[in-house]
Amino acid sequence: IESGNMDIQYTSVNLEELIQRSTLFFKEKILNNKLKLSVEIGLKTDCLEADERLIKQLVVNLIANAVKFTPEGGSIVVGTKKDGDNSNNDGMIEIYVKDTGIGIKEEDRYLLFEPFKQIESVYTKKYEGTGLGLALCKDIVELHGGELKVTSEWGNGSCFSVTIPEKQSSRST
Protein backbone atom coordinates (compact mmCIF):
# COMPACT_ATOMS: atom_id res chain seq x y z
CA ILE A 1 0.00 0.00 0.00
CA GLU A 2 2.76 2.44 0.97
CA SER A 3 4.54 2.06 -2.38
CA GLY A 4 1.36 2.79 -4.34
CA ASN A 5 1.70 -0.47 -6.30
CA MET A 6 -1.40 -2.18 -4.96
CA ASP A 7 -3.88 -3.50 -7.50
CA ILE A 8 -7.39 -2.76 -6.22
CA GLN A 9 -10.20 -4.98 -7.47
CA TYR A 10 -13.56 -3.26 -7.00
CA THR A 11 -16.49 -5.65 -6.71
CA SER A 12 -19.89 -5.68 -5.06
CA VAL A 13 -19.25 -6.65 -1.43
CA ASN A 14 -21.99 -8.11 0.76
CA LEU A 15 -21.10 -6.41 4.03
CA GLU A 16 -23.29 -8.51 6.27
CA GLU A 17 -21.74 -11.72 4.98
CA LEU A 18 -18.22 -10.25 5.18
CA ILE A 19 -18.73 -9.13 8.78
CA GLN A 20 -20.25 -12.46 9.84
CA ARG A 21 -17.30 -14.34 8.28
CA SER A 22 -14.81 -11.96 9.88
CA THR A 23 -16.20 -12.51 13.38
CA LEU A 24 -15.61 -16.26 13.03
CA PHE A 25 -11.84 -15.69 13.29
CA PHE A 26 -12.37 -14.63 16.90
CA LYS A 27 -14.99 -17.14 18.03
CA GLU A 28 -12.68 -19.06 20.39
CA LYS A 29 -11.15 -15.97 21.98
CA ILE A 30 -14.60 -14.40 22.40
CA LEU A 31 -15.86 -17.53 24.15
CA ASN A 32 -12.75 -17.91 26.31
CA ASN A 33 -12.92 -14.26 27.44
CA LYS A 34 -16.70 -14.38 27.96
CA LEU A 35 -17.17 -11.45 25.59
CA LYS A 36 -20.52 -10.54 24.10
CA LEU A 37 -20.31 -9.90 20.35
CA SER A 38 -23.22 -8.52 18.38
CA VAL A 39 -23.62 -7.51 14.75
CA GLU A 40 -25.88 -4.63 13.66
CA ILE A 41 -26.47 -4.27 9.92
CA GLY A 42 -28.28 -1.05 9.05
CA LEU A 43 -30.95 -0.76 6.38
CA LYS A 44 -29.61 -0.48 2.84
CA THR A 45 -26.00 -1.07 3.91
CA ASP A 46 -25.80 -4.63 2.69
CA CYS A 47 -23.74 -3.84 -0.39
CA LEU A 48 -20.60 -1.81 -0.94
CA GLU A 49 -18.49 -1.32 -4.07
CA ALA A 50 -14.97 -1.98 -2.80
CA ASP A 51 -12.01 -4.34 -2.80
CA GLU A 52 -13.43 -7.22 -0.74
CA ARG A 53 -10.02 -8.52 0.33
CA LEU A 54 -9.01 -5.12 1.71
CA ILE A 55 -12.35 -4.46 3.40
CA LYS A 56 -12.16 -7.87 5.07
CA GLN A 57 -8.63 -7.04 6.30
CA LEU A 58 -9.95 -3.72 7.64
CA VAL A 59 -12.85 -5.35 9.52
CA VAL A 60 -10.66 -8.17 10.88
CA ASN A 61 -8.06 -5.66 12.15
CA LEU A 62 -10.70 -3.53 13.89
CA ILE A 63 -12.34 -6.56 15.51
CA ALA A 64 -8.93 -7.93 16.54
CA ASN A 65 -8.16 -4.69 18.40
CA ALA A 66 -11.56 -4.69 20.09
CA VAL A 67 -11.09 -8.30 21.22
CA LYS A 68 -7.53 -7.62 22.38
CA PHE A 69 -8.39 -4.56 24.48
CA THR A 70 -11.77 -5.62 25.89
CA PRO A 71 -11.52 -7.29 29.29
CA GLU A 72 -13.32 -10.49 30.22
CA GLY A 73 -17.10 -10.04 30.32
CA GLY A 74 -17.06 -6.98 28.05
CA SER A 75 -18.95 -6.41 24.82
CA ILE A 76 -18.18 -5.62 21.20
CA VAL A 77 -20.59 -4.39 18.53
CA VAL A 78 -19.72 -4.57 14.83
CA GLY A 79 -22.13 -2.79 12.54
CA THR A 80 -22.97 -0.74 9.51
CA LYS A 81 -25.20 2.22 8.78
CA LYS A 82 -25.83 4.66 5.99
CA ASP A 83 -24.09 7.99 6.57
CA GLY A 84 -26.27 10.22 4.36
CA ASP A 85 -26.06 11.32 0.76
CA ASN A 86 -23.34 13.25 -0.97
CA SER A 87 -23.91 15.72 -3.81
CA ASN A 88 -24.15 12.89 -6.38
CA ASN A 89 -26.96 11.31 -4.36
CA ASP A 90 -24.69 8.34 -3.66
CA GLY A 91 -24.33 7.75 0.04
CA MET A 92 -21.54 6.83 2.32
CA ILE A 93 -21.54 3.57 4.23
CA GLU A 94 -20.27 3.54 7.80
CA ILE A 95 -18.68 0.45 9.30
CA TYR A 96 -18.06 0.63 13.03
CA VAL A 97 -16.59 -1.45 15.83
CA LYS A 98 -17.50 -0.40 19.39
CA ASP A 99 -16.14 -2.01 22.51
CA THR A 100 -16.23 -1.70 26.29
CA GLY A 101 -12.46 -2.04 26.44
CA ILE A 102 -9.76 -0.04 28.15
CA GLY A 103 -10.24 3.06 26.00
CA ILE A 104 -7.61 5.49 24.77
CA LYS A 105 -6.40 8.63 26.50
CA GLU A 106 -6.88 11.81 24.46
CA GLU A 107 -3.17 12.63 24.64
CA ASP A 108 -2.24 9.23 23.18
CA ARG A 109 -4.54 9.24 20.14
CA TYR A 110 -1.97 10.85 17.84
CA LEU A 111 -0.03 7.56 17.90
CA LEU A 112 -2.94 5.34 16.83
CA PHE A 113 -2.42 5.43 13.08
CA GLU A 114 1.37 5.67 13.01
CA PRO A 115 3.12 2.52 11.69
CA PHE A 116 5.05 0.53 14.29
CA LYS A 117 3.85 2.81 17.09
CA GLN A 118 2.03 1.52 20.13
CA ILE A 119 0.65 3.52 22.98
CA GLU A 120 2.09 1.36 25.73
CA SER A 121 5.68 1.73 26.76
CA VAL A 122 7.91 -1.24 26.02
CA TYR A 123 8.43 -1.42 29.79
CA THR A 124 4.73 -1.74 30.66
CA LYS A 125 3.56 -3.52 27.52
CA LYS A 126 1.00 -6.23 28.23
CA TYR A 127 -0.71 -6.41 24.81
CA GLU A 128 0.96 -8.08 21.85
CA GLY A 129 1.14 -6.56 18.41
CA THR A 130 3.35 -4.80 15.89
CA GLY A 131 1.62 -1.45 15.75
CA LEU A 132 0.71 -1.92 12.09
CA GLY A 133 -2.99 -2.84 12.29
CA LEU A 134 -4.53 0.63 12.59
CA ALA A 135 -2.00 2.20 10.21
CA LEU A 136 -3.00 -0.41 7.61
CA CYS A 137 -6.69 0.26 8.30
CA LYS A 138 -6.18 3.97 7.68
CA ASP A 139 -4.40 3.26 4.37
CA ILE A 140 -7.18 0.88 3.23
CA VAL A 141 -9.87 3.42 4.06
CA GLU A 142 -8.04 6.23 2.26
CA LEU A 143 -7.53 4.02 -0.83
CA HIS A 144 -11.32 3.71 -0.95
CA GLY A 145 -11.83 7.47 -0.62
CA GLY A 146 -13.02 7.22 2.95
CA GLU A 147 -12.18 8.34 6.46
CA LEU A 148 -11.33 6.53 9.71
CA LYS A 149 -12.29 8.13 13.03
CA VAL A 150 -12.03 7.11 16.64
CA THR A 151 -13.99 8.16 19.68
CA SER A 152 -12.90 6.86 23.04
CA GLU A 153 -13.12 7.45 26.73
CA TRP A 154 -10.28 6.21 28.91
CA GLY A 155 -11.55 3.25 30.90
CA ASN A 156 -14.85 3.06 29.01
CA GLY A 157 -14.11 1.71 25.55
CA SER A 158 -13.67 2.92 22.01
CA CYS A 159 -15.51 3.19 18.73
CA PHE A 160 -13.62 3.00 15.44
CA SER A 161 -15.76 4.28 12.61
CA VAL A 162 -15.02 4.05 8.89
CA THR A 163 -16.97 5.92 6.20
CA ILE A 164 -16.53 4.78 2.61
CA PRO A 165 -18.40 5.82 -0.55
CA GLU A 166 -21.07 3.24 -1.30
CA LYS A 167 -20.09 3.33 -4.97
CA GLN A 168 -16.52 3.93 -6.10
CA SER A 169 -17.74 5.33 -9.43
CA SER A 170 -19.06 8.34 -7.50
CA ARG A 171 -15.61 9.17 -6.11
CA SER A 172 -13.92 12.25 -7.47
CA THR A 173 -10.32 11.49 -8.39
PDB file of C-alpha atoms in Angstrom:
ATOM      1  CA  ILE A   1       0.000   0.000   0.000  1.00  0.00           C
ATOM      2  CA  GLU A   2       2.763   2.439   0.970  1.00  0.00           C
ATOM      3  CA  SER A   3       4.536   2.056  -2.379  1.00  0.00           C
ATOM      4  CA  GLY A   4       1.364   2.787  -4.342  1.00  0.00           C
ATOM      5  CA  ASN A   5       1.703  -0.469  -6.301  1.00  0.00           C
ATOM      6  CA  MET A   6      -1.404  -2.175  -4.960  1.00  0.00           C
ATOM      7  CA  ASP A   7      -3.878  -3.503  -7.499  1.00  0.00           C
ATOM      8  CA  ILE A   8      -7.389  -2.758  -6.217  1.00  0.00           C
ATOM      9  CA  GLN A   9     -10.198  -4.979  -7.473  1.00  0.00           C
ATOM     10  CA  TYR A  10     -13.560  -3.259  -7.000  1.00  0.00           C
ATOM     11  CA  THR A  11     -16.494  -5.649  -6.710  1.00  0.00           C
ATOM     12  CA  SER A  12     -19.886  -5.677  -5.064  1.00  0.00           C
ATOM     13  CA  VAL A  13     -19.253  -6.649  -1.426  1.00  0.00           C
ATOM     14  CA  ASN A  14     -21.988  -8.115   0.761  1.00  0.00           C
ATOM     15  CA  LEU A  15     -21.104  -6.405   4.033  1.00  0.00           C
ATOM     16  CA  GLU A  16     -23.295  -8.506   6.272  1.00  0.00           C
ATOM     17  CA  GLU A  17     -21.736 -11.717   4.977  1.00  0.00           C
ATOM     18  CA  LEU A  18     -18.223 -10.254   5.179  1.00  0.00           C
ATOM     19  CA  ILE A  19     -18.730  -9.126   8.784  1.00  0.00           C
ATOM     20  CA  GLN A  20     -20.253 -12.456   9.836  1.00  0.00           C
ATOM     21  CA  ARG A  21     -17.302 -14.337   8.281  1.00  0.00           C
ATOM     22  CA  SER A  22     -14.811 -11.962   9.885  1.00  0.00           C
ATOM     23  CA  THR A  23     -16.200 -12.509  13.383  1.00  0.00           C
ATOM     24  CA  LEU A  24     -15.612 -16.259  13.034  1.00  0.00           C
ATOM     25  CA  PHE A  25     -11.841 -15.690  13.287  1.00  0.00           C
ATOM     26  CA  PHE A  26     -12.374 -14.629  16.904  1.00  0.00           C
ATOM     27  CA  LYS A  27     -14.986 -17.142  18.030  1.00  0.00           C
ATOM     28  CA  GLU A  28     -12.684 -19.064  20.394  1.00  0.00           C
ATOM     29  CA  LYS A  29     -11.147 -15.972  21.981  1.00  0.00           C
ATOM     30  CA  ILE A  30     -14.595 -14.396  22.404  1.00  0.00           C
ATOM     31  CA  LEU A  31     -15.861 -17.534  24.151  1.00  0.00           C
ATOM     32  CA  ASN A  32     -12.747 -17.906  26.314  1.00  0.00           C
ATOM     33  CA  ASN A  33     -12.920 -14.262  27.435  1.00  0.00           C
ATOM     34  CA  LYS A  34     -16.702 -14.383  27.961  1.00  0.00           C
ATOM     35  CA  LEU A  35     -17.173 -11.452  25.592  1.00  0.00           C
ATOM     36  CA  LYS A  36     -20.522 -10.537  24.102  1.00  0.00           C
ATOM     37  CA  LEU A  37     -20.309  -9.903  20.351  1.00  0.00           C
ATOM     38  CA  SER A  38     -23.221  -8.523  18.376  1.00  0.00           C
ATOM     39  CA  VAL A  39     -23.621  -7.513  14.751  1.00  0.00           C
ATOM     40  CA  GLU A  40     -25.875  -4.633  13.660  1.00  0.00           C
ATOM     41  CA  ILE A  41     -26.466  -4.272   9.923  1.00  0.00           C
ATOM     42  CA  GLY A  42     -28.284  -1.055   9.049  1.00  0.00           C
ATOM     43  CA  LEU A  43     -30.946  -0.758   6.378  1.00  0.00           C
ATOM     44  CA  LYS A  44     -29.608  -0.479   2.836  1.00  0.00           C
ATOM     45  CA  THR A  45     -25.998  -1.069   3.912  1.00  0.00           C
ATOM     46  CA  ASP A  46     -25.805  -4.632   2.692  1.00  0.00           C
ATOM     47  CA  CYS A  47     -23.743  -3.840  -0.388  1.00  0.00           C
ATOM     48  CA  LEU A  48     -20.597  -1.806  -0.944  1.00  0.00           C
ATOM     49  CA  GLU A  49     -18.489  -1.315  -4.072  1.00  0.00           C
ATOM     50  CA  ALA A  50     -14.968  -1.980  -2.799  1.00  0.00           C
ATOM     51  CA  ASP A  51     -12.012  -4.343  -2.802  1.00  0.00           C
ATOM     52  CA  GLU A  52     -13.427  -7.217  -0.740  1.00  0.00           C
ATOM     53  CA  ARG A  53     -10.024  -8.518   0.327  1.00  0.00           C
ATOM     54  CA  LEU A  54      -9.011  -5.116   1.706  1.00  0.00           C
ATOM     55  CA  ILE A  55     -12.354  -4.459   3.401  1.00  0.00           C
ATOM     56  CA  LYS A  56     -12.165  -7.865   5.067  1.00  0.00           C
ATOM     57  CA  GLN A  57      -8.634  -7.042   6.297  1.00  0.00           C
ATOM     58  CA  LEU A  58      -9.946  -3.723   7.643  1.00  0.00           C
ATOM     59  CA  VAL A  59     -12.846  -5.347   9.515  1.00  0.00           C
ATOM     60  CA  VAL A  60     -10.660  -8.169  10.876  1.00  0.00           C
ATOM     61  CA  ASN A  61      -8.056  -5.663  12.154  1.00  0.00           C
ATOM     62  CA  LEU A  62     -10.696  -3.531  13.889  1.00  0.00           C
ATOM     63  CA  ILE A  63     -12.344  -6.559  15.507  1.00  0.00           C
ATOM     64  CA  ALA A  64      -8.932  -7.929  16.543  1.00  0.00           C
ATOM     65  CA  ASN A  65      -8.160  -4.694  18.401  1.00  0.00           C
ATOM     66  CA  ALA A  66     -11.561  -4.691  20.086  1.00  0.00           C
ATOM     67  CA  VAL A  67     -11.095  -8.298  21.217  1.00  0.00           C
ATOM     68  CA  LYS A  68      -7.527  -7.622  22.379  1.00  0.00           C
ATOM     69  CA  PHE A  69      -8.386  -4.563  24.482  1.00  0.00           C
ATOM     70  CA  THR A  70     -11.767  -5.622  25.892  1.00  0.00           C
ATOM     71  CA  PRO A  71     -11.518  -7.292  29.292  1.00  0.00           C
ATOM     72  CA  GLU A  72     -13.321 -10.493  30.222  1.00  0.00           C
ATOM     73  CA  GLY A  73     -17.098 -10.039  30.320  1.00  0.00           C
ATOM     74  CA  GLY A  74     -17.057  -6.981  28.052  1.00  0.00           C
ATOM     75  CA  SER A  75     -18.951  -6.414  24.824  1.00  0.00           C
ATOM     76  CA  ILE A  76     -18.183  -5.621  21.200  1.00  0.00           C
ATOM     77  CA  VAL A  77     -20.587  -4.392  18.530  1.00  0.00           C
ATOM     78  CA  VAL A  78     -19.715  -4.568  14.830  1.00  0.00           C
ATOM     79  CA  GLY A  79     -22.125  -2.792  12.541  1.00  0.00           C
ATOM     80  CA  THR A  80     -22.969  -0.740   9.506  1.00  0.00           C
ATOM     81  CA  LYS A  81     -25.199   2.215   8.779  1.00  0.00           C
ATOM     82  CA  LYS A  82     -25.831   4.665   5.990  1.00  0.00           C
ATOM     83  CA  ASP A  83     -24.093   7.986   6.574  1.00  0.00           C
ATOM     84  CA  GLY A  84     -26.266  10.216   4.360  1.00  0.00           C
ATOM     85  CA  ASP A  85     -26.063  11.323   0.759  1.00  0.00           C
ATOM     86  CA  ASN A  86     -23.343  13.254  -0.969  1.00  0.00           C
ATOM     87  CA  SER A  87     -23.910  15.723  -3.807  1.00  0.00           C
ATOM     88  CA  ASN A  88     -24.147  12.893  -6.385  1.00  0.00           C
ATOM     89  CA  ASN A  89     -26.960  11.314  -4.356  1.00  0.00           C
ATOM     90  CA  ASP A  90     -24.689   8.338  -3.658  1.00  0.00           C
ATOM     91  CA  GLY A  91     -24.331   7.748   0.043  1.00  0.00           C
ATOM     92  CA  MET A  92     -21.536   6.832   2.324  1.00  0.00           C
ATOM     93  CA  ILE A  93     -21.541   3.567   4.230  1.00  0.00           C
ATOM     94  CA  GLU A  94     -20.269   3.545   7.796  1.00  0.00           C
ATOM     95  CA  ILE A  95     -18.678   0.445   9.296  1.00  0.00           C
ATOM     96  CA  TYR A  96     -18.057   0.629  13.029  1.00  0.00           C
ATOM     97  CA  VAL A  97     -16.592  -1.453  15.827  1.00  0.00           C
ATOM     98  CA  LYS A  98     -17.503  -0.403  19.388  1.00  0.00           C
ATOM     99  CA  ASP A  99     -16.140  -2.012  22.514  1.00  0.00           C
ATOM    100  CA  THR A 100     -16.229  -1.704  26.287  1.00  0.00           C
ATOM    101  CA  GLY A 101     -12.464  -2.040  26.441  1.00  0.00           C
ATOM    102  CA  ILE A 102      -9.761  -0.045  28.152  1.00  0.00           C
ATOM    103  CA  GLY A 103     -10.238   3.058  25.997  1.00  0.00           C
ATOM    104  CA  ILE A 104      -7.605   5.492  24.767  1.00  0.00           C
ATOM    105  CA  LYS A 105      -6.401   8.629  26.496  1.00  0.00           C
ATOM    106  CA  GLU A 106      -6.877  11.810  24.464  1.00  0.00           C
ATOM    107  CA  GLU A 107      -3.169  12.628  24.640  1.00  0.00           C
ATOM    108  CA  ASP A 108      -2.238   9.230  23.182  1.00  0.00           C
ATOM    109  CA  ARG A 109      -4.537   9.238  20.142  1.00  0.00           C
ATOM    110  CA  TYR A 110      -1.974  10.846  17.844  1.00  0.00           C
ATOM    111  CA  LEU A 111      -0.029   7.557  17.896  1.00  0.00           C
ATOM    112  CA  LEU A 112      -2.941   5.342  16.829  1.00  0.00           C
ATOM    113  CA  PHE A 113      -2.421   5.426  13.076  1.00  0.00           C
ATOM    114  CA  GLU A 114       1.375   5.667  13.012  1.00  0.00           C
ATOM    115  CA  PRO A 115       3.120   2.516  11.686  1.00  0.00           C
ATOM    116  CA  PHE A 116       5.046   0.530  14.293  1.00  0.00           C
ATOM    117  CA  LYS A 117       3.854   2.813  17.094  1.00  0.00           C
ATOM    118  CA  GLN A 118       2.033   1.519  20.131  1.00  0.00           C
ATOM    119  CA  ILE A 119       0.655   3.520  22.979  1.00  0.00           C
ATOM    120  CA  GLU A 120       2.093   1.356  25.725  1.00  0.00           C
ATOM    121  CA  SER A 121       5.679   1.726  26.764  1.00  0.00           C
ATOM    122  CA  VAL A 122       7.911  -1.237  26.017  1.00  0.00           C
ATOM    123  CA  TYR A 123       8.435  -1.418  29.788  1.00  0.00           C
ATOM    124  CA  THR A 124       4.727  -1.739  30.660  1.00  0.00           C
ATOM    125  CA  LYS A 125       3.555  -3.524  27.523  1.00  0.00           C
ATOM    126  CA  LYS A 126       0.995  -6.230  28.233  1.00  0.00           C
ATOM    127  CA  TYR A 127      -0.708  -6.408  24.815  1.00  0.00           C
ATOM    128  CA  GLU A 128       0.962  -8.080  21.854  1.00  0.00           C
ATOM    129  CA  GLY A 129       1.145  -6.557  18.407  1.00  0.00           C
ATOM    130  CA  THR A 130       3.355  -4.804  15.890  1.00  0.00           C
ATOM    131  CA  GLY A 131       1.622  -1.445  15.749  1.00  0.00           C
ATOM    132  CA  LEU A 132       0.712  -1.919  12.091  1.00  0.00           C
ATOM    133  CA  GLY A 133      -2.989  -2.837  12.291  1.00  0.00           C
ATOM    134  CA  LEU A 134      -4.534   0.626  12.586  1.00  0.00           C
ATOM    135  CA  ALA A 135      -2.005   2.200  10.209  1.00  0.00           C
ATOM    136  CA  LEU A 136      -3.002  -0.413   7.612  1.00  0.00           C
ATOM    137  CA  CYS A 137      -6.689   0.257   8.300  1.00  0.00           C
ATOM    138  CA  LYS A 138      -6.176   3.972   7.678  1.00  0.00           C
ATOM    139  CA  ASP A 139      -4.402   3.262   4.368  1.00  0.00           C
ATOM    140  CA  ILE A 140      -7.176   0.883   3.232  1.00  0.00           C
ATOM    141  CA  VAL A 141      -9.869   3.419   4.056  1.00  0.00           C
ATOM    142  CA  GLU A 142      -8.045   6.225   2.256  1.00  0.00           C
ATOM    143  CA  LEU A 143      -7.525   4.020  -0.833  1.00  0.00           C
ATOM    144  CA  HIS A 144     -11.325   3.708  -0.955  1.00  0.00           C
ATOM    145  CA  GLY A 145     -11.833   7.473  -0.618  1.00  0.00           C
ATOM    146  CA  GLY A 146     -13.022   7.223   2.951  1.00  0.00           C
ATOM    147  CA  GLU A 147     -12.180   8.340   6.458  1.00  0.00           C
ATOM    148  CA  LEU A 148     -11.329   6.532   9.705  1.00  0.00           C
ATOM    149  CA  LYS A 149     -12.288   8.129  13.032  1.00  0.00           C
ATOM    150  CA  VAL A 150     -12.030   7.110  16.642  1.00  0.00           C
ATOM    151  CA  THR A 151     -13.985   8.159  19.685  1.00  0.00           C
ATOM    152  CA  SER A 152     -12.901   6.864  23.039  1.00  0.00           C
ATOM    153  CA  GLU A 153     -13.120   7.452  26.729  1.00  0.00           C
ATOM    154  CA  TRP A 154     -10.279   6.213  28.915  1.00  0.00           C
ATOM    155  CA  GLY A 155     -11.553   3.248  30.902  1.00  0.00           C
ATOM    156  CA  ASN A 156     -14.847   3.056  29.014  1.00  0.00           C
ATOM    157  CA  GLY A 157     -14.110   1.708  25.551  1.00  0.00           C
ATOM    158  CA  SER A 158     -13.666   2.925  22.014  1.00  0.00           C
ATOM    159  CA  CYS A 159     -15.509   3.190  18.729  1.00  0.00           C
ATOM    160  CA  PHE A 160     -13.617   2.998  15.442  1.00  0.00           C
ATOM    161  CA  SER A 161     -15.760   4.281  12.608  1.00  0.00           C
ATOM    162  CA  VAL A 162     -15.023   4.046   8.885  1.00  0.00           C
ATOM    163  CA  THR A 163     -16.974   5.918   6.202  1.00  0.00           C
ATOM    164  CA  ILE A 164     -16.529   4.781   2.612  1.00  0.00           C
ATOM    165  CA  PRO A 165     -18.396   5.824  -0.549  1.00  0.00           C
ATOM    166  CA  GLU A 166     -21.067   3.245  -1.304  1.00  0.00           C
ATOM    167  CA  LYS A 167     -20.087   3.327  -4.973  1.00  0.00           C
ATOM    168  CA  GLN A 168     -16.519   3.934  -6.098  1.00  0.00           C
ATOM    169  CA  SER A 169     -17.739   5.326  -9.426  1.00  0.00           C
ATOM    170  CA  SER A 170     -19.062   8.340  -7.500  1.00  0.00           C
ATOM    171  CA  ARG A 171     -15.609   9.173  -6.110  1.00  0.00           C
ATOM    172  CA  SER A 172     -13.915  12.249  -7.474  1.00  0.00           C
ATOM    173  CA  THR A 173     -10.322  11.486  -8.388  1.00  0.00           C
TER     174      THR A 173
END
